[in-house]
């Protein structure tokens, strides 16, 4: 199935209703996803991006129903990651000489993945391709989120083909942003930003200002995942600027793991203490061993501070807390505060290990953390409440 976006532009991608994990097991996609590819018909015909490899045959068959493949004059690959380039090998078997417009870095990534000497045409920022009444303007978008990433702008229709930028893992029969549930859409857009783009926030800001300074009118943003932004498309651009600016809500997230409930009781008492001091603050608790890691990361993204707790296990910390701290470190959050806590029986290194990890991840430690020996009694829980109160006062 294909869908018209404008007279000249047709969506020829694939909705993946079944996708639950992306990047191997690194990213959860509870609402599926889509791999958006677009066909432009002007005097010349252009295909923008393809779909993920498992759907390569479906994609090519579908495209054949829309157009004689030999009529495709140019292919533009905005980004070499296999969710967008995966159908290239199947497509290029049919039209092997068709030029592929992409960045020099995309030639490297595409050759690295497929080991083919296709007819690559390297483009850089400001290069254009005349396709008839419209022309395509290419804008390199290095590290958004790969070195090879690029945006393509179509004059006349005023469409920005933004690839991963402004996208969401969100399968929907509705193609346009004004037709879907706004809360779901923004949750998925934020989750995408938090889990994938956070490390590149500096590049995001720079690229958006560069785009705005180009004074290109934008009527539609065609992303490579999720919806097409046609209703006030700059809303997501402005939202990205907000998110890229070390975004935070009035929220504290408590992430913990627990063996015999001691660290859980501490987490809950700390939350009570915080709430008693500041009722306006949003406090959320997640057991990292039971809750989706990427949804937790989305909550960390929204938070001005985090508390992370684990019981001491074998002189270390729990598997799930070590895992979430590794993700947090990689994402490079900025301007957030933190503290550690945890129950222990004898050696009790866990709290110190977490504090060090948080500091290494760029968080500002508010204090040295709090520990409780064995199972916290009333006095220990009261100390946790007081600790929570002091923590919130120092934010
Ligand atoms: Fe949707 Fe970076 O690939």
CSV table of C-alpha atoms and ligand atoms in Angstrom, one decimal:
chain,number,residue,atom,x,y,z
A,1,UNK,CA,0.0,0.0,0.0
A,2,UNK,CA,1.2,3.5,-0.8
A,3,UNK,CA,-0.2,6.9,0.4
A,4,UNK,CA,-0.2,10.3,-1.2
A,5,UNK,CA,1.4,13.1,0.8
A,6,UNK,CA,1.2,15.7,-1.9
A,7,UNK,CA,0.5,15.5,-5.7
A,8,UNK,CA,4.2,14.9,-6.2
A,9,UNK,CA,5.2,12.9,-3.1
A,10,UNK,CA,4.0,9.4,-2.2
A,11,UNK,CA,4.8,7.4,0.9
A,12,UNK,CA,6.1,4.0,-0.1
A,13,UNK,CA,7.4,2.7,3.3
A,14,UNK,CA,6.5,-0.1,5.6
A,15,UNK,CA,4.5,0.0,8.9
A,16,UNK,CA,6.0,-2.5,11.3
A,17,UNK,CA,3.2,-3.4,13.7
A,18,UNK,CA,5.2,-6.3,15.2
A,19,UNK,CA,8.4,-4.5,16.2
A,20,UNK,CA,9.0,-4.7,19.9
A,21,UNK,CA,12.8,-4.3,20.1
A,22,UNK,CA,15.1,-2.2,18.0
A,23,UNK,CA,18.9,-2.0,17.8
A,24,UNK,CA,19.0,-5.7,18.9
A,25,UNK,CA,17.6,-5.6,22.4
A,26,UNK,CA,18.8,-2.0,23.1
A,27,UNK,CA,15.6,-0.1,22.5
A,28,UNK,CA,12.0,-1.1,23.3
A,29,UNK,CA,9.3,-0.1,20.7
A,30,UNK,CA,6.0,-0.9,22.5
A,31,UNK,CA,4.0,0.8,19.7
A,32,UNK,CA,5.9,-0.8,16.8
A,33,UNK,CA,7.5,1.5,14.2
A,34,UNK,CA,7.5,2.4,10.5
A,35,UNK,CA,10.3,2.7,8.0
A,36,UNK,CA,9.2,5.6,5.8
A,37,UNK,CA,10.4,5.8,2.2
A,38,UNK,CA,9.1,8.4,-0.3
A,39,UNK,CA,8.7,8.6,-4.0
A,40,UNK,CA,8.9,12.0,-5.7
A,41,UNK,CA,7.5,12.4,-9.1
A,42,UNK,CA,8.6,15.6,-10.9
A,43,UNK,CA,10.2,15.7,-14.3
A,44,UNK,CA,12.6,13.3,-12.7
A,45,UNK,CA,11.6,10.5,-10.3
A,46,UNK,CA,13.4,10.1,-7.0
A,47,UNK,CA,13.2,7.5,-4.3
A,48,UNK,CA,14.1,8.8,-0.8
A,49,UNK,CA,15.4,5.9,1.5
A,50,UNK,CA,14.1,2.3,1.6
A,51,UNK,CA,13.1,0.0,4.5
A,52,UNK,CA,14.5,-2.5,6.9
A,53,UNK,CA,15.9,-5.7,5.4
A,54,UNK,CA,13.2,-8.1,6.6
A,55,UNK,CA,10.8,-6.2,4.5
A,56,UNK,CA,13.0,-5.8,1.4
A,57,UNK,CA,11.0,-8.1,-1.0
A,58,UNK,CA,7.7,-6.6,0.2
A,59,UNK,CA,9.1,-3.1,-0.4
A,60,UNK,CA,10.3,-3.8,-3.9
A,61,UNK,CA,7.0,-5.6,-4.9
A,62,UNK,CA,5.0,-2.7,-3.5
A,63,UNK,CA,7.1,-0.2,-5.3
A,64,UNK,CA,6.7,-2.0,-8.6
A,65,UNK,CA,2.9,-1.6,-8.2
A,66,UNK,CA,3.4,2.1,-7.9
A,67,UNK,CA,6.0,2.6,-10.6
A,68,UNK,CA,8.1,0.8,-13.2
A,69,UNK,CA,11.4,0.7,-11.3
A,70,UNK,CA,13.3,1.7,-14.4
A,71,UNK,CA,11.6,5.1,-14.2
A,72,UNK,CA,13.4,5.9,-11.0
A,73,UNK,CA,16.1,8.4,-12.0
A,74,UNK,CA,17.8,8.9,-8.6
A,75,UNK,CA,17.9,7.3,-5.2
A,76,UNK,CA,18.6,9.4,-2.2
A,77,UNK,CA,19.9,7.6,0.9
A,78,UNK,CA,19.8,10.1,3.9
A,79,UNK,CA,21.4,7.6,6.3
A,80,UNK,CA,23.0,4.2,5.9
A,81,UNK,CA,21.6,2.4,9.0
A,82,UNK,CA,20.0,-0.8,7.9
A,83,UNK,CA,16.5,0.2,8.9
A,84,UNK,CA,16.5,2.6,6.0
A,85,UNK,CA,19.0,1.1,3.6
A,86,UNK,CA,18.2,-2.6,4.2
A,87,UNK,CA,16.1,-3.0,1.0
A,88,UNK,CA,18.9,-1.5,-1.2
A,89,UNK,CA,20.4,-4.8,-2.2
A,90,UNK,CA,17.1,-6.2,-3.4
A,91,UNK,CA,16.2,-2.9,-5.2
A,92,UNK,CA,19.7,-2.5,-6.8
A,93,UNK,CA,19.4,-6.0,-8.3
A,94,UNK,CA,16.6,-4.6,-10.4
A,95,UNK,CA,18.1,-1.2,-11.2
A,96,UNK,CA,21.8,-1.7,-10.7
A,97,UNK,CA,23.0,1.5,-12.4
A,98,UNK,CA,20.7,4.0,-10.7
A,99,UNK,CA,22.7,6.7,-9.0
A,100,UNK,CA,22.6,6.8,-5.2
A,101,UNK,CA,22.9,10.3,-3.7
A,102,UNK,CA,24.3,10.3,-0.2
A,103,UNK,CA,27.1,11.8,1.9
A,104,UNK,CA,30.7,10.7,1.7
A,105,UNK,CA,30.3,9.0,5.1
A,106,UNK,CA,27.2,7.2,3.8
A,107,UNK,CA,29.3,5.7,1.0
A,108,UNK,CA,31.5,4.3,3.7
A,109,UNK,CA,28.6,3.0,5.8
A,110,UNK,CA,26.7,1.6,2.8
A,111,UNK,CA,29.8,-0.1,1.4
A,112,UNK,CA,30.6,-1.3,4.9
A,113,UNK,CA,27.2,-3.0,5.2
A,114,UNK,CA,26.6,-4.3,1.7
A,115,UNK,CA,30.1,-4.5,0.1
A,116,UNK,CA,28.8,-3.3,-3.3
A,117,UNK,CA,30.2,-0.7,-5.7
A,118,UNK,CA,26.9,0.9,-6.6
A,119,UNK,CA,26.8,4.2,-8.5
A,120,UNK,CA,27.3,6.5,-5.6
A,121,UNK,CA,27.1,10.3,-6.0
A,122,UNK,CA,28.6,12.0,-3.0
A,123,UNK,CA,26.8,15.2,-1.9
A,124,UNK,CA,27.5,17.8,0.8
A,125,UNK,CA,25.7,20.7,2.4
A,126,UNK,CA,24.3,23.1,-0.2
A,127,UNK,CA,24.6,20.7,-3.1
A,128,UNK,CA,21.4,20.6,-5.2
A,129,UNK,CA,19.8,18.2,-7.6
A,130,UNK,CA,17.3,19.6,-10.2
A,131,UNK,CA,14.4,17.3,-10.7
A,132,UNK,CA,12.1,19.5,-12.8
A,133,UNK,CA,10.0,22.2,-11.2
A,134,UNK,CA,11.5,21.4,-7.8
A,135,UNK,CA,15.0,20.9,-6.7
A,136,UNK,CA,16.5,18.9,-3.9
A,137,UNK,CA,18.9,20.6,-1.5
A,138,UNK,CA,21.1,18.4,0.6
A,139,UNK,CA,22.1,19.3,4.2
A,140,UNK,CA,24.6,17.1,5.9
A,141,UNK,CA,23.6,16.3,9.5
A,142,UNK,CA,26.7,14.7,10.9
A,143,UNK,CA,26.1,12.8,14.1
A,144,UNK,CA,22.3,13.2,13.9
A,145,UNK,CA,22.7,10.4,14.7
A,146,UNK,CA,25.4,8.8,12.6
A,147,UNK,CA,28.4,10.4,10.8
A,148,UNK,CA,26.6,9.7,7.5
A,149,UNK,CA,23.2,11.3,8.3
A,150,UNK,CA,21.8,13.9,5.9
A,151,UNK,CA,18.6,15.9,5.4
A,152,UNK,CA,17.0,16.5,2.0
A,153,UNK,CA,14.9,19.5,1.3
A,154,UNK,CA,12.5,19.7,-1.7
A,155,UNK,CA,11.7,23.2,-3.0
A,156,UNK,CA,8.2,24.0,-4.3
A,157,UNK,CA,6.6,21.4,-2.0
A,158,UNK,CA,8.7,22.8,0.9
A,159,UNK,CA,9.2,19.4,2.3
A,160,UNK,CA,12.1,18.4,4.6
A,161,UNK,CA,12.9,14.8,4.5
A,162,UNK,CA,14.5,14.6,7.9
A,163,UNK,CA,15.3,10.8,8.2
A,164,UNK,CA,15.6,9.8,11.9
A,165,UNK,CA,15.4,13.4,13.2
A,166,UNK,CA,11.9,14.3,14.5
A,167,UNK,CA,10.8,10.6,14.2
A,168,UNK,CA,9.3,8.2,16.6
A,169,UNK,CA,8.9,4.4,16.8
A,170,UNK,CA,5.1,4.6,16.4
A,171,UNK,CA,3.1,2.3,14.1
A,172,UNK,CA,-0.1,3.9,13.0
A,173,UNK,CA,-2.6,3.6,10.1
A,174,UNK,CA,-2.7,7.3,10.3
A,175,UNK,CA,0.2,8.9,8.5
A,176,UNK,CA,-0.1,12.5,9.7
A,177,UNK,CA,0.6,14.1,13.0
A,178,UNK,CA,-2.8,15.7,13.2
A,179,UNK,CA,-4.6,12.3,12.9
A,180,UNK,CA,-2.9,10.5,15.8
A,181,UNK,CA,-3.2,10.6,19.6
A,182,UNK,CA,-1.0,13.6,20.6
A,183,UNK,CA,0.0,12.2,24.0
A,184,UNK,CA,1.1,8.9,22.4
A,185,UNK,CA,2.9,10.8,19.6
A,186,UNK,CA,4.9,13.0,22.0
A,187,UNK,CA,5.7,10.2,24.4
A,188,UNK,CA,7.2,8.2,21.6
A,189,UNK,CA,9.0,11.3,20.1
A,190,UNK,CA,10.5,12.1,23.5
A,191,UNK,CA,11.5,8.4,24.1
A,192,UNK,CA,13.2,8.4,20.8
A,193,UNK,CA,15.1,11.6,21.6
A,194,UNK,CA,15.9,10.6,25.1
A,195,UNK,CA,17.3,7.2,24.2
A,196,UNK,CA,19.0,7.9,20.9
A,197,UNK,CA,19.6,11.6,20.4
A,198,UNK,CA,20.6,12.8,24.0
A,199,UNK,CA,24.3,12.4,23.4
A,200,UNK,CA,24.1,14.6,20.3
A,201,UNK,CA,22.1,17.5,21.7
A,202,UNK,CA,24.9,20.0,20.9
A,203,UNK,CA,24.7,18.9,17.2
A,204,UNK,CA,20.9,19.0,17.3
A,205,UNK,CA,20.9,22.7,18.4
A,206,UNK,CA,23.6,23.7,15.9
A,207,UNK,CA,21.9,21.9,13.0
A,208,UNK,CA,18.4,23.4,13.7
A,209,UNK,CA,19.8,26.9,13.9
A,210,UNK,CA,21.7,26.3,10.7
A,211,UNK,CA,18.5,25.1,9.0
A,212,UNK,CA,16.5,28.1,10.4
A,213,UNK,CA,19.2,30.4,9.0
A,214,UNK,CA,18.8,28.9,5.6
A,215,UNK,CA,15.3,30.4,5.6
A,216,UNK,CA,13.7,27.5,3.8
A,217,UNK,CA,10.0,27.5,4.3
A,218,UNK,CA,8.9,24.1,5.8
A,219,UNK,CA,5.3,23.0,5.0
A,220,UNK,CA,5.8,19.3,5.8
A,221,UNK,CA,8.5,17.2,7.6
A,222,UNK,CA,8.7,13.7,6.3
A,223,UNK,CA,10.5,11.6,8.9
A,224,UNK,CA,11.8,8.1,8.4
A,225,UNK,CA,9.9,6.7,11.5
A,226,UNK,CA,6.4,7.4,12.6
A,227,UNK,CA,4.2,10.3,11.5
A,228,UNK,CA,4.6,12.9,8.8
A,229,UNK,CA,4.4,16.3,10.4
A,230,UNK,CA,2.0,18.4,8.3
A,231,UNK,CA,0.1,20.3,10.9
A,232,UNK,CA,2.4,23.0,12.3
A,233,UNK,CA,5.5,21.0,11.4
A,234,UNK,CA,7.8,23.4,13.3
A,235,UNK,CA,6.2,22.3,16.6
A,236,UNK,CA,8.5,19.3,16.7
A,237,UNK,CA,11.5,21.4,15.6
A,238,UNK,CA,10.8,23.8,18.5
A,239,UNK,CA,10.3,20.8,20.8
A,240,UNK,CA,13.7,19.5,19.8
A,241,UNK,CA,15.3,22.8,20.7
A,242,UNK,CA,13.7,22.6,24.1
A,243,UNK,CA,14.9,19.0,24.6
A,244,UNK,CA,18.4,19.7,23.3
A,245,UNK,CA,18.7,22.5,25.9
A,246,UNK,CA,19.3,20.1,28.8
A,247,UNK,CA,15.6,19.6,29.2
A,248,UNK,CA,14.0,18.9,32.6
A,249,UNK,CA,10.7,18.9,34.4
A,250,UNK,CA,10.0,19.4,38.1
A,251,UNK,CA,10.6,15.6,38.5
A,252,UNK,CA,12.8,13.3,40.5
A,253,UNK,CA,13.1,9.7,39.4
A,254,UNK,CA,14.0,6.9,41.9
A,255,UNK,CA,15.5,3.9,40.3
A,256,UNK,CA,16.2,0.9,42.5
A,257,UNK,CA,16.6,-2.9,42.6
A,258,UNK,CA,16.0,-5.0,45.6
A,259,UNK,CA,16.6,-8.6,46.9
A,260,UNK,CA,14.7,-8.9,50.1
A,261,UNK,CA,12.8,-5.6,49.9
A,262,UNK,CA,15.2,-3.6,52.1
A,263,UNK,CA,16.2,-1.2,49.2
A,264,UNK,CA,12.6,-1.0,48.0
A,265,UNK,CA,11.5,0.1,51.5
A,266,UNK,CA,14.3,2.7,51.5
A,267,UNK,CA,13.2,4.0,48.0
A,268,UNK,CA,9.6,4.4,49.2
A,269,UNK,CA,10.6,6.1,52.4
A,270,UNK,CA,12.9,8.5,50.5
A,271,UNK,CA,10.0,9.3,48.2
A,272,UNK,CA,7.7,10.0,51.2
A,273,UNK,CA,10.3,12.3,52.7
A,274,UNK,CA,10.6,14.3,49.5
A,275,UNK,CA,6.9,14.6,49.0
A,276,UNK,CA,6.5,15.8,52.6
A,277,UNK,CA,8.9,18.7,51.9
A,278,UNK,CA,7.7,19.6,48.4
A,279,UNK,CA,4.3,18.5,47.3
A,280,UNK,CA,4.7,20.0,43.9
A,281,UNK,CA,7.5,17.7,42.8
A,282,UNK,CA,6.7,14.7,40.5
A,283,UNK,CA,8.3,11.6,42.0
A,284,UNK,CA,8.5,8.4,40.1
A,285,UNK,CA,9.8,5.0,41.4
A,286,UNK,CA,11.0,2.2,39.1
A,287,UNK,CA,12.4,-1.2,39.9
A,288,UNK,CA,15.0,-1.5,37.2
A,289,UNK,CA,14.8,-5.3,37.2
A,290,UNK,CA,11.1,-5.2,36.4
A,291,UNK,CA,10.4,-2.1,34.4
A,292,UNK,CA,11.4,-1.3,30.8
A,293,UNK,CA,14.8,0.2,30.7
A,294,UNK,CA,14.1,2.7,27.9
A,295,UNK,CA,10.9,3.9,29.6
A,296,UNK,CA,13.0,4.5,32.7
A,297,UNK,CA,15.5,6.5,30.6
A,298,UNK,CA,12.7,8.6,29.3
A,299,UNK,CA,11.8,9.4,32.9
A,300,UNK,CA,15.5,10.2,33.7
A,301,UNK,CA,15.5,12.6,30.6
A,302,UNK,CA,12.5,14.5,32.2
A,303,UNK,CA,14.1,14.6,35.7
A,304,UNK,CA,16.1,17.3,37.4
A,305,UNK,CA,17.5,14.7,39.7
A,306,UNK,CA,17.7,10.9,40.1
A,307,UNK,CA,18.2,8.6,43.1
A,308,UNK,CA,19.7,5.2,42.3
A,309,UNK,CA,19.7,2.4,44.8
A,310,UNK,CA,20.9,-1.2,44.9
A,311,UNK,CA,21.6,-3.7,47.6
A,312,UNK,CA,25.2,-4.7,47.9
A,313,UNK,CA,25.7,-8.0,46.1
A,314,UNK,CA,29.1,-9.7,46.0
A,315,UNK,CA,30.8,-6.4,46.9
A,316,UNK,CA,29.1,-4.9,43.9
A,317,UNK,CA,25.6,-3.8,42.7
A,318,UNK,CA,22.7,-5.6,41.0
A,319,UNK,CA,22.7,-6.6,37.3
A,320,UNK,CA,19.8,-4.3,36.5
A,321,UNK,CA,21.3,-1.2,38.2
A,322,UNK,CA,24.7,-1.8,36.6
A,323,UNK,CA,22.9,-2.0,33.2
A,324,UNK,CA,20.8,1.1,33.6
A,325,UNK,CA,23.9,3.1,34.9
A,326,UNK,CA,25.7,2.0,31.8
A,327,UNK,CA,23.0,3.4,29.5
A,328,UNK,CA,22.8,6.6,31.6
A,329,UNK,CA,26.6,7.1,31.3
A,330,UNK,CA,26.5,6.6,27.5
A,331,UNK,CA,23.7,9.1,27.0
A,332,UNK,CA,25.7,11.9,28.7
A,333,UNK,CA,22.9,13.7,30.4
A,334,UNK,CA,23.8,17.2,31.6
A,335,UNK,CA,22.6,19.5,34.4
A,336,UNK,CA,21.1,16.8,36.6
A,337,UNK,CA,21.7,16.0,40.3
A,338,UNK,CA,21.8,12.7,42.0
A,339,UNK,CA,22.4,10.5,45.0
A,340,UNK,CA,22.8,6.8,45.8
A,341,UNK,CA,21.3,4.5,48.4
A,342,UNK,CA,21.0,0.9,49.3
A,343,UNK,CA,20.6,-1.9,51.9
A,344,UNK,CA,23.5,-4.2,52.8
A,345,UNK,CA,24.3,-7.0,55.2
A,346,UNK,CA,28.0,-6.8,55.8
A,347,UNK,CA,30.5,-5.1,53.4
A,348,UNK,CA,28.1,-2.5,51.9
A,349,UNK,CA,30.1,-1.2,48.9
A,350,UNK,CA,27.0,-0.8,46.7
A,351,UNK,CA,26.1,2.8,47.5
A,352,UNK,CA,29.6,4.1,46.9
A,353,UNK,CA,29.9,2.3,43.6
A,354,UNK,CA,26.6,3.8,42.4
A,355,UNK,CA,27.7,7.3,43.5
A,356,UNK,CA,30.9,7.0,41.6
A,357,UNK,CA,29.1,5.8,38.5
A,358,UNK,CA,26.7,8.7,38.7
A,359,UNK,CA,29.5,11.1,39.1
A,360,UNK,CA,31.4,9.6,36.1
A,361,UNK,CA,28.1,9.9,34.1
A,362,UNK,CA,28.2,13.7,34.7
A,363,UNK,CA,25.6,14.0,37.4
A,364,UNK,CA,26.2,16.4,40.3
A,365,UNK,CA,26.2,14.4,43.6
A,366,UNK,CA,24.1,16.1,46.2
A,367,UNK,CA,25.5,14.1,49.1
A,368,UNK,CA,27.3,10.8,49.9
A,369,UNK,CA,24.2,8.8,49.8
A,370,UNK,CA,22.5,6.7,52.5
A,371,UNK,CA,22.8,3.0,53.5
A,372,UNK,CA,20.8,0.8,55.7
A,373,UNK,CA,22.2,-2.4,57.3
A,374,UNK,CA,20.1,-5.5,57.0
A,375,UNK,CA,16.4,-4.8,56.8
A,376,UNK,CA,15.6,-1.2,57.6
A,377,UNK,CA,13.7,-0.8,60.8
A,378,UNK,CA,11.5,2.2,61.7
A,379,UNK,CA,14.5,4.3,62.7
A,380,UNK,CA,16.3,3.5,59.4
A,381,UNK,CA,13.2,4.3,57.4
A,382,UNK,CA,12.8,7.6,59.3
A,383,UNK,CA,16.4,8.4,58.3
A,384,UNK,CA,15.5,7.7,54.7
A,385,UNK,CA,12.5,10.1,55.0
A,386,UNK,CA,14.8,12.8,56.4
A,387,UNK,CA,17.4,12.0,53.7
A,388,UNK,CA,14.6,12.5,51.0
A,389,UNK,CA,13.6,15.8,52.6
A,390,UNK,CA,17.2,17.1,52.6
A,391,UNK,CA,17.7,15.9,49.1
A,392,UNK,CA,14.8,17.8,47.7
A,393,UNK,CA,15.7,21.0,49.6
A,394,UNK,CA,19.1,20.9,47.8
A,395,UNK,CA,17.7,20.7,44.3
B,1,LIG,FE1,16.3,4.8,11.8
B,1,LIG,FE2,19.5,5.6,12.5
B,1,LIG,O1,18.1,4.6,11.8
